[in-house]
Amino acid sequence: MISIDDITAALAKAFTESEHNYISEQMALRTEDVGKRLYDNPIIRIGSAADPLWAQLKEPQAVGPLFRTPKEWMTEAKSVISYFAPFSDFVVDGNREDNIAVGNGWLYARVEGQAFLTEVNHFLENWFESHGVKALSPYASEEFRYVFEAGTCEQIEDKSLSFTSNWSERHVAYVCGLGTFGLSKGLITERGVAGRFGSVIVDASLEVTPRKYSDIYEYCTKCGACTRCPGGAITLENGKSHILCSAYVNRMREQYAPRFGCGKCQVKVPCERGIPKK
Ligand code: B12
């Protein structure tokens, strides 16, 4: 049986060896950024496709009716592999320097870094296939759908839905045991909140990692550090407003085109690099 260590080793090799995990000359906004790494090696957890939590994610207060369970993505689904790729010190430290200006590393990580993770998702599909296991990464598939403000996605019939997707990587990571949500709605893992997620569904029964938590906000201390959000989207009283966050990120799209980003809720916070102490 394929073990979590086998997958961890395969991903570590891909993250170390792929040129797309490093800033190239063509990408670089300044020469000293060339060769810097985007992500550290990822951490991995494995969930069961039979977990009753998947169905709960369809409830309106969770992800909502757009969400498709692993078995709805792949009828033969048995397990789900979710990974968290922590941003490198270059990416995180660069975005700590100013409370508003977005660090170069964060900009590369948001755009080219997400493209690299899509490549990683396809790498995982091929890696499993080479071991005789059928694999699908919903986020990297043509059927992935997401919507920001209601009515802005042509391919989604229900125009009342907003800020949702048919495969939310944070919720998938939560079910697989990678971590719990914070006030900023980022998912806090044992390597912190500063990073991005990916996943694949497979038709093999792999050993499931037990969840070490029972509450969706268990790791968050509600310290309020992320309320320094420059978009004014996060408060201790009301949590995080996706509308205000999204509007602010859109302003950053104008400022940093063709890149964008913000991520101030994921740096200079006690959950930046680990689970904060209560
Ligand atoms: C839509 C979207 C956005 C929207 C809305 C944000 C959001 N949180 O949904 C906007 C444009 C605002 C956005 C912004 C950013 N995003 Co974004 N975004 C997405 C996307 C495409 C889909 C997210 C989704 O489906 N949301 C669904 C809604 C329902 O989630 P929610 O409201 O937060 O969930 C709450 C409820 O479910 C509630 N709940 C109630 N009942 C229950 C019951 C159960 C059982 C559970 C589990 C939960 C639950 O708990 C949750 C937390 O409060 C994902 C990619 C993906 N495929 O997942 C990336 C993603 C969420 N984004 C990501 C990032 C990094 C960002 C930015 C930092 C980027 C930047 N600007 O630099 C910002 C800020 C993120 C933030 N603080 O939320 C990362 C998150 C990394 C992390 N550590 O958590 C993701 C996962 C991308 C990735 N591949 O890693 N994003």
CSV table of C-alpha atoms and ligand atoms in Angstrom, one decimal:
chain,number,residue,atom,x,y,z
A,1,MET,CA,0.0,0.0,0.0
A,2,ILE,CA,1.2,3.5,-0.8
A,3,SER,CA,2.1,5.3,2.5
A,4,ILE,CA,1.9,8.9,3.5
A,5,ASP,CA,5.8,8.8,3.7
A,6,ASP,CA,5.9,7.7,0.0
A,7,ILE,CA,3.7,10.7,-1.0
A,8,THR,CA,5.6,13.1,1.2
A,9,ALA,CA,8.9,12.0,-0.4
A,10,ALA,CA,7.6,12.3,-3.9
A,11,LEU,CA,6.3,15.8,-3.2
A,12,ALA,CA,9.5,16.9,-1.5
A,13,LYS,CA,11.4,15.9,-4.6
A,14,ALA,CA,9.0,17.7,-6.9
A,15,PHE,CA,9.2,20.9,-4.7
A,16,THR,CA,13.0,20.8,-4.6
A,17,GLU,CA,13.6,20.0,-8.2
A,18,SER,CA,11.0,21.8,-10.2
A,19,GLU,CA,12.3,25.1,-11.6
A,20,HIS,CA,8.8,26.5,-11.2
A,21,ASN,CA,9.3,26.6,-7.5
A,22,TYR,CA,12.0,29.2,-7.9
A,23,ILE,CA,11.9,32.7,-9.2
A,24,SER,CA,13.2,32.9,-12.8
A,25,GLU,CA,14.9,35.8,-14.5
A,26,GLN,CA,11.7,36.4,-16.7
A,27,MET,CA,9.5,36.5,-13.6
A,28,ALA,CA,11.7,38.7,-11.4
A,29,LEU,CA,10.7,42.2,-10.5
A,30,ARG,CA,14.3,42.8,-9.4
A,31,THR,CA,17.5,40.8,-10.0
A,32,GLU,CA,18.1,40.0,-6.3
A,33,ASP,CA,14.9,37.9,-6.3
A,34,VAL,CA,16.2,35.5,-9.0
A,35,GLY,CA,16.6,31.9,-7.7
A,36,LYS,CA,14.7,32.5,-4.5
A,37,ARG,CA,12.3,29.7,-3.6
A,38,LEU,CA,8.5,30.1,-3.4
A,39,TYR,CA,7.4,27.2,-1.2
A,40,ASP,CA,9.0,25.0,1.5
A,41,ASN,CA,8.3,21.2,1.2
A,42,PRO,CA,4.6,20.5,1.9
A,43,ILE,CA,2.9,18.6,4.7
A,44,ILE,CA,0.3,16.0,3.9
A,45,ARG,CA,-2.8,14.4,5.5
A,46,ILE,CA,-5.1,11.7,4.1
A,47,GLY,CA,-8.9,11.6,4.5
A,48,SER,CA,-11.5,8.9,3.7
A,49,ALA,CA,-13.9,9.4,0.9
A,50,ALA,CA,-16.5,7.8,3.1
A,51,ASP,CA,-16.2,10.5,5.9
A,52,PRO,CA,-19.7,11.8,6.7
A,53,LEU,CA,-18.2,15.3,7.0
A,54,TRP,CA,-18.1,15.6,3.2
A,55,ALA,CA,-21.9,15.7,3.0
A,56,GLN,CA,-22.0,18.4,5.7
A,57,LEU,CA,-19.9,20.7,3.5
A,58,LYS,CA,-22.9,21.0,1.2
A,59,GLU,CA,-24.9,22.9,3.9
A,60,PRO,CA,-25.3,26.6,3.2
A,61,GLN,CA,-23.3,27.8,6.2
A,62,ALA,CA,-20.4,25.5,5.4
A,63,VAL,CA,-19.3,25.6,1.7
A,64,GLY,CA,-22.9,25.3,0.2
A,65,PRO,CA,-24.7,23.3,-2.4
A,66,LEU,CA,-22.1,23.9,-5.1
A,67,PHE,CA,-19.6,21.7,-3.2
A,68,ARG,CA,-19.1,18.2,-4.7
A,69,THR,CA,-18.1,15.3,-2.4
A,70,PRO,CA,-15.1,13.2,-3.4
A,71,LYS,CA,-17.5,10.4,-4.7
A,72,GLU,CA,-19.3,13.0,-6.8
A,73,TRP,CA,-16.0,14.0,-8.4
A,74,MET,CA,-15.0,10.3,-8.9
A,75,THR,CA,-17.4,7.5,-8.3
A,76,GLU,CA,-14.6,5.0,-7.3
A,77,ALA,CA,-13.1,7.5,-4.7
A,78,LYS,CA,-11.7,5.9,-1.6
A,79,SER,CA,-9.2,8.5,-0.2
A,80,VAL,CA,-8.3,12.2,-0.5
A,81,ILE,CA,-4.8,13.5,-0.2
A,82,SER,CA,-4.6,17.1,0.9
A,83,TYR,CA,-1.3,19.0,1.1
A,84,PHE,CA,-0.3,22.4,2.6
A,85,ALA,CA,2.7,24.1,0.9
A,86,PRO,CA,4.1,26.7,3.4
A,87,PHE,CA,5.5,29.9,1.7
A,88,SER,CA,9.3,30.2,2.0
A,89,ASP,CA,10.9,32.7,4.4
A,90,PHE,CA,11.6,34.9,1.3
A,91,VAL,CA,7.8,35.1,0.6
A,92,VAL,CA,6.7,35.5,4.2
A,93,ASP,CA,9.4,37.9,5.4
A,94,GLY,CA,9.0,40.1,2.3
A,95,ASN,CA,5.3,40.5,3.0
A,96,ARG,CA,6.0,41.4,6.7
A,97,GLU,CA,8.0,44.5,5.8
A,98,ASP,CA,5.0,46.8,5.3
A,99,ASN,CA,1.4,46.8,6.6
A,100,ILE,CA,0.0,47.7,3.1
A,101,ALA,CA,2.6,47.3,0.3
A,102,VAL,CA,2.6,43.7,-0.9
A,103,GLY,CA,6.0,41.9,-0.9
A,104,ASN,CA,7.4,40.8,-4.3
A,105,GLY,CA,7.6,37.2,-3.1
A,106,TRP,CA,3.9,37.3,-2.2
A,107,LEU,CA,3.0,38.5,-5.7
A,108,TYR,CA,5.0,35.8,-7.4
A,109,ALA,CA,3.6,33.2,-5.0
A,110,ARG,CA,0.0,34.3,-5.6
A,111,VAL,CA,0.3,34.1,-9.4
A,112,GLU,CA,3.2,31.9,-10.6
A,113,GLY,CA,3.1,30.1,-7.3
A,114,GLN,CA,-0.5,29.0,-7.8
A,115,ALA,CA,0.3,27.9,-11.4
A,116,PHE,CA,3.1,25.8,-9.9
A,117,LEU,CA,0.6,24.1,-7.5
A,118,THR,CA,-1.7,23.3,-10.4
A,119,GLU,CA,1.3,21.6,-12.0
A,120,VAL,CA,2.0,19.8,-8.6
A,121,ASN,CA,-1.7,18.6,-8.6
A,122,HIS,CA,-1.1,17.1,-12.2
A,123,PHE,CA,2.2,15.7,-11.0
A,124,LEU,CA,0.4,13.9,-8.2
A,125,GLU,CA,-2.3,12.5,-10.6
A,126,ASN,CA,0.5,11.1,-12.8
A,127,TRP,CA,2.5,9.8,-9.8
A,128,PHE,CA,-0.6,7.8,-8.6
A,129,GLU,CA,-1.4,6.6,-12.1
A,130,SER,CA,2.2,5.3,-12.4
A,131,HIS,CA,1.4,3.3,-9.2
A,132,GLY,CA,-1.8,1.8,-10.8
A,133,VAL,CA,-4.1,4.2,-8.8
A,134,LYS,CA,-6.7,6.4,-10.5
A,135,ALA,CA,-6.3,10.0,-9.3
A,136,LEU,CA,-8.1,13.3,-9.9
A,137,SER,CA,-7.4,16.8,-8.7
A,138,PRO,CA,-10.7,18.8,-8.8
A,139,TYR,CA,-9.0,22.2,-8.6
A,140,ALA,CA,-6.8,21.4,-11.6
A,141,SER,CA,-9.7,19.9,-13.6
A,142,GLU,CA,-11.8,21.7,-16.2
A,143,GLU,CA,-14.8,21.2,-14.0
A,144,PHE,CA,-13.6,23.3,-11.1
A,145,ARG,CA,-15.9,26.2,-10.5
A,146,TYR,CA,-15.8,29.2,-8.0
A,147,VAL,CA,-17.6,32.4,-7.6
A,148,PHE,CA,-16.8,35.6,-5.8
A,149,GLU,CA,-19.7,38.2,-5.8
A,150,ALA,CA,-23.1,36.6,-6.6
A,151,GLY,CA,-23.9,36.3,-10.3
A,152,THR,CA,-20.4,36.8,-11.5
A,153,CYS,CA,-19.7,33.3,-12.8
A,154,GLU,CA,-21.5,32.5,-16.0
A,155,GLN,CA,-21.0,28.7,-15.6
A,156,ILE,CA,-22.8,28.6,-12.3
A,157,GLU,CA,-26.6,28.3,-12.7
A,158,ASP,CA,-27.6,29.5,-9.2
A,159,LYS,CA,-26.9,33.2,-9.4
A,160,SER,CA,-27.6,33.7,-5.7
A,161,LEU,CA,-24.4,31.9,-4.7
A,162,SER,CA,-21.4,33.9,-3.6
A,163,PHE,CA,-17.9,33.3,-2.3
A,164,THR,CA,-18.0,29.5,-2.8
A,165,SER,CA,-16.6,26.8,-5.0
A,166,ASN,CA,-17.3,23.1,-5.9
A,167,TRP,CA,-14.0,22.1,-4.2
A,168,SER,CA,-12.8,24.3,-1.4
A,169,GLU,CA,-9.2,23.3,-0.6
A,170,ARG,CA,-9.4,24.7,3.0
A,171,HIS,CA,-12.5,22.6,3.8
A,172,VAL,CA,-10.9,19.5,2.2
A,173,ALA,CA,-7.8,20.1,4.3
A,174,TYR,CA,-9.9,20.5,7.4
A,175,VAL,CA,-11.6,17.1,6.7
A,176,CYS,CA,-8.3,15.4,6.0
A,177,GLY,CA,-6.8,16.6,9.3
A,178,LEU,CA,-4.5,19.4,8.2
A,179,GLY,CA,-5.9,22.1,10.5
A,180,THR,CA,-8.7,24.4,11.6
A,181,PHE,CA,-9.9,27.9,10.5
A,182,GLY,CA,-8.9,31.2,12.0
A,183,LEU,CA,-10.7,34.5,12.5
A,184,SER,CA,-9.3,35.5,9.1
A,185,LYS,CA,-10.9,32.3,7.7
A,186,GLY,CA,-7.5,31.1,6.6
A,187,LEU,CA,-6.8,27.5,7.6
A,188,ILE,CA,-4.1,27.2,10.3
A,189,THR,CA,-1.9,24.1,10.0
A,190,GLU,CA,1.0,22.9,12.2
A,191,ARG,CA,3.2,24.8,9.7
A,192,GLY,CA,1.0,27.9,10.1
A,193,VAL,CA,-1.5,29.8,7.9
A,194,ALA,CA,1.0,31.3,5.4
A,195,GLY,CA,0.9,29.0,2.4
A,196,ARG,CA,-1.5,27.4,-0.1
A,197,PHE,CA,-3.3,24.1,-0.4
A,198,GLY,CA,-3.8,21.4,-3.0
A,199,SER,CA,-5.4,17.9,-3.2
A,200,VAL,CA,-6.1,14.8,-5.2
A,201,ILE,CA,-8.8,12.2,-4.9
A,202,VAL,CA,-7.8,8.5,-5.5
A,203,ASP,CA,-9.5,5.2,-5.9
A,204,ALA,CA,-7.1,3.4,-3.4
A,205,SER,CA,-7.8,2.9,0.3
A,206,LEU,CA,-4.9,4.6,2.0
A,207,GLU,CA,-4.3,4.8,5.7
A,208,VAL,CA,-6.4,7.7,7.0
A,209,THR,CA,-4.7,10.4,9.3
A,210,PRO,CA,-6.9,10.9,12.4
A,211,ARG,CA,-8.1,14.5,12.9
A,212,LYS,CA,-6.6,16.0,16.1
A,213,TYR,CA,-9.5,18.5,16.5
A,214,SER,CA,-13.2,18.6,16.8
A,215,ASP,CA,-14.1,22.3,16.4
A,216,ILE,CA,-13.7,24.3,13.2
A,217,TYR,CA,-11.9,27.2,15.0
A,218,GLU,CA,-10.0,25.1,17.5
A,219,TYR,CA,-6.4,26.4,16.7
A,220,CYS,CA,-7.4,30.1,16.6
A,221,THR,CA,-6.9,32.1,19.8
A,222,LYS,CA,-9.0,35.1,18.6
A,223,CYS,CA,-5.9,37.3,19.4
A,224,GLY,CA,-7.1,39.8,16.8
A,225,ALA,CA,-3.7,40.3,15.1
A,226,CYS,CA,-5.3,39.8,11.7
A,227,THR,CA,-7.7,42.6,12.3
A,228,ARG,CA,-5.0,45.0,11.0
A,229,CYS,CA,-6.3,43.9,7.6
A,230,PRO,CA,-5.7,46.9,5.3
A,231,GLY,CA,-9.1,46.3,3.6
A,232,GLY,CA,-10.9,46.6,6.9
A,233,ALA,CA,-12.4,43.2,6.3
A,234,ILE,CA,-11.7,41.5,9.7
A,235,THR,CA,-13.1,42.4,13.1
A,236,LEU,CA,-13.2,40.5,16.4
A,237,GLU,CA,-17.0,41.0,16.6
A,238,ASN,CA,-17.9,39.9,13.0
A,239,GLY,CA,-15.0,37.8,11.8
A,240,LYS,CA,-14.1,38.2,8.1
A,241,SER,CA,-16.1,39.8,5.3
A,242,HIS,CA,-15.4,38.2,2.0
A,243,ILE,CA,-17.0,41.1,0.2
A,244,LEU,CA,-14.6,43.7,1.8
A,245,CYS,CA,-11.6,41.3,1.3
A,246,SER,CA,-12.4,40.7,-2.3
A,247,ALA,CA,-13.0,44.4,-3.0
A,248,TYR,CA,-9.6,45.2,-1.5
A,249,VAL,CA,-7.8,42.4,-3.4
A,250,ASN,CA,-9.4,43.9,-6.6
A,251,ARG,CA,-7.8,47.2,-5.8
A,252,MET,CA,-4.5,45.4,-5.5
A,253,ARG,CA,-5.1,43.9,-9.0
A,254,GLU,CA,-5.1,47.4,-10.4
A,255,GLN,CA,-2.0,48.4,-8.4
A,256,TYR,CA,0.2,45.3,-9.1
A,257,ALA,CA,-1.1,44.1,-12.5
A,258,PRO,CA,-0.6,41.6,-14.0
A,259,ARG,CA,-0.1,40.2,-10.5
A,260,PHE,CA,-2.1,40.8,-7.3
A,261,GLY,CA,-2.3,39.7,-3.7
A,262,CYS,CA,-2.4,41.0,-0.1
A,263,GLY,CA,-2.1,38.2,2.5
A,264,LYS,CA,-1.5,40.7,5.5
A,265,CYS,CA,-3.8,38.4,7.6
A,266,GLN,CA,-1.3,35.6,7.1
A,267,VAL,CA,1.9,37.4,8.1
A,268,LYS,CA,2.9,39.0,11.4
A,269,VAL,CA,0.3,37.0,13.2
A,270,PRO,CA,0.9,34.3,15.9
A,271,CYS,CA,-0.5,31.6,13.5
A,272,GLU,CA,1.9,32.6,10.7
A,273,ARG,CA,4.2,29.7,11.1
A,274,GLY,CA,2.5,27.3,13.4
A,275,ILE,CA,-0.5,26.6,15.8
A,276,PRO,CA,-0.6,29.6,18.2
A,277,LYS,CA,-0.3,28.9,21.9
A,278,LYS,CA,-3.5,29.5,23.9
B,1,B12,C1,-13.2,32.3,-3.3
B,1,B12,C2,-11.8,32.4,-2.8
B,1,B12,C3,-11.4,33.6,-2.3
B,1,B12,C4,-12.4,34.8,-2.1
B,1,B12,C5,-13.2,34.4,-0.8
B,1,B12,C6,-12.4,33.9,0.4
B,1,B12,C7,-12.8,32.6,1.1
B,1,B12,N1,-12.2,32.4,2.3
B,1,B12,O1,-13.6,31.8,0.6
B,1,B12,C8,-11.4,36.0,-1.9
B,1,B12,C9,-11.2,36.7,-3.2
B,1,B12,C10,-11.9,37.0,-0.8
B,1,B12,C11,-10.1,35.3,-1.5
B,1,B12,C12,-9.1,36.0,-0.9
B,1,B12,C13,-7.9,35.4,-0.5
B,1,B12,N2,-7.5,34.1,-0.7
B,1,B12,CO1,-8.7,32.8,-1.6
B,1,B12,N3,-9.6,31.4,-2.4
B,1,B12,C14,-10.9,31.3,-2.8
B,1,B12,C15,-11.1,29.9,-3.4
B,1,B12,C16,-11.1,30.0,-4.9
B,1,B12,C17,-12.4,29.2,-3.0
B,1,B12,C18,-12.7,29.3,-1.5
B,1,B12,C19,-14.1,28.8,-1.2
B,1,B12,O2,-14.6,27.9,-1.8
B,1,B12,N4,-14.7,29.3,-0.1
B,1,B12,C20,-15.9,28.8,0.4
B,1,B12,C21,-16.5,29.6,1.6
B,1,B12,C22,-17.8,29.0,2.0
B,1,B12,O3,-15.5,29.5,2.6
B,1,B12,P1,-15.6,30.3,4.0
B,1,B12,O4,-16.7,31.2,4.1
B,1,B12,O5,-14.2,30.9,4.3
B,1,B12,O6,-15.8,29.1,5.1
B,1,B12,C23,-16.3,29.2,6.4
B,1,B12,C24,-17.6,28.4,6.5
B,1,B12,O7,-17.4,27.2,5.8
B,1,B12,C25,-17.5,28.1,8.1
B,1,B12,N5,-18.3,26.9,8.4
B,1,B12,C26,-19.6,27.1,8.9
B,1,B12,N6,-20.1,25.9,9.2
B,1,B12,C27,-19.1,24.9,8.9
B,1,B12,C28,-19.1,23.5,9.0
B,1,B12,C29,-18.0,22.8,8.7
B,1,B12,C30,-18.0,21.3,8.8
B,1,B12,C31,-16.8,23.5,8.2
B,1,B12,C32,-15.6,22.7,7.8
B,1,B12,C33,-16.8,24.9,8.1
B,1,B12,C34,-18.0,25.6,8.4
B,1,B12,O8,-16.2,28.0,8.4
B,1,B12,C35,-15.3,28.6,7.4
B,1,B12,C36,-14.4,29.6,8.0
B,1,B12,O9,-15.1,30.6,8.7
B,1,B12,C37,-9.9,29.1,-2.8
B,1,B12,C38,-9.4,28.0,-3.7
B,1,B12,C39,-10.1,26.7,-3.4
B,1,B12,N7,-10.3,25.9,-4.4
B,1,B12,O10,-10.4,26.4,-2.2
B,1,B12,C40,-8.9,30.2,-2.4
B,1,B12,C41,-8.2,30.1,-1.1
B,1,B12,C42,-9.2,30.0,0.0
B,1,B12,N8,-7.6,31.4,-1.0
B,1,B12,C43,-6.4,31.4,-0.4
B,1,B12,C44,-5.6,32.6,-0.1
B,1,B12,C45,-4.2,32.4,0.3
B,1,B12,C46,-6.2,33.9,-0.3
B,1,B12,C47,-5.6,35.2,0.0
B,1,B12,C48,-4.6,35.3,1.2
B,1,B12,C49,-4.9,35.7,-1.2
B,1,B12,C50,-4.2,37.0,-1.2
B,1,B12,N9,-5.0,38.0,-1.5
B,1,B12,O11,-3.1,37.2,-1.0
B,1,B12,C51,-6.8,36.1,0.3
B,1,B12,C52,-7.3,36.2,1.7
B,1,B12,C53,-7.8,34.9,2.2
B,1,B12,C54,-8.7,34.9,3.4
B,1,B12,N10,-8.3,35.4,4.6
B,1,B12,O12,-9.8,34.2,3.4
B,1,B12,C55,-6.0,30.0,0.0
B,1,B12,C56,-6.1,29.8,1.5
B,1,B12,C57,-4.8,29.5,2.3
B,1,B12,C58,-5.1,29.3,3.8
B,1,B12,N11,-4.0,29.3,4.5
B,1,B12,O13,-6.2,29.3,4.2
B,1,B12,C59,-6.9,29.1,-0.9
B,1,B12,C60,-7.4,27.8,-0.3
B,1,B12,C61,-6.2,28.9,-2.2
B,1,B12,C62,-5.2,27.8,-2.1
B,1,B12,N12,-5.0,27.0,-3.2
B,1,B12,O14,-4.5,27.6,-1.2
B,1,B12,N13,-10.1,34.0,-1.8
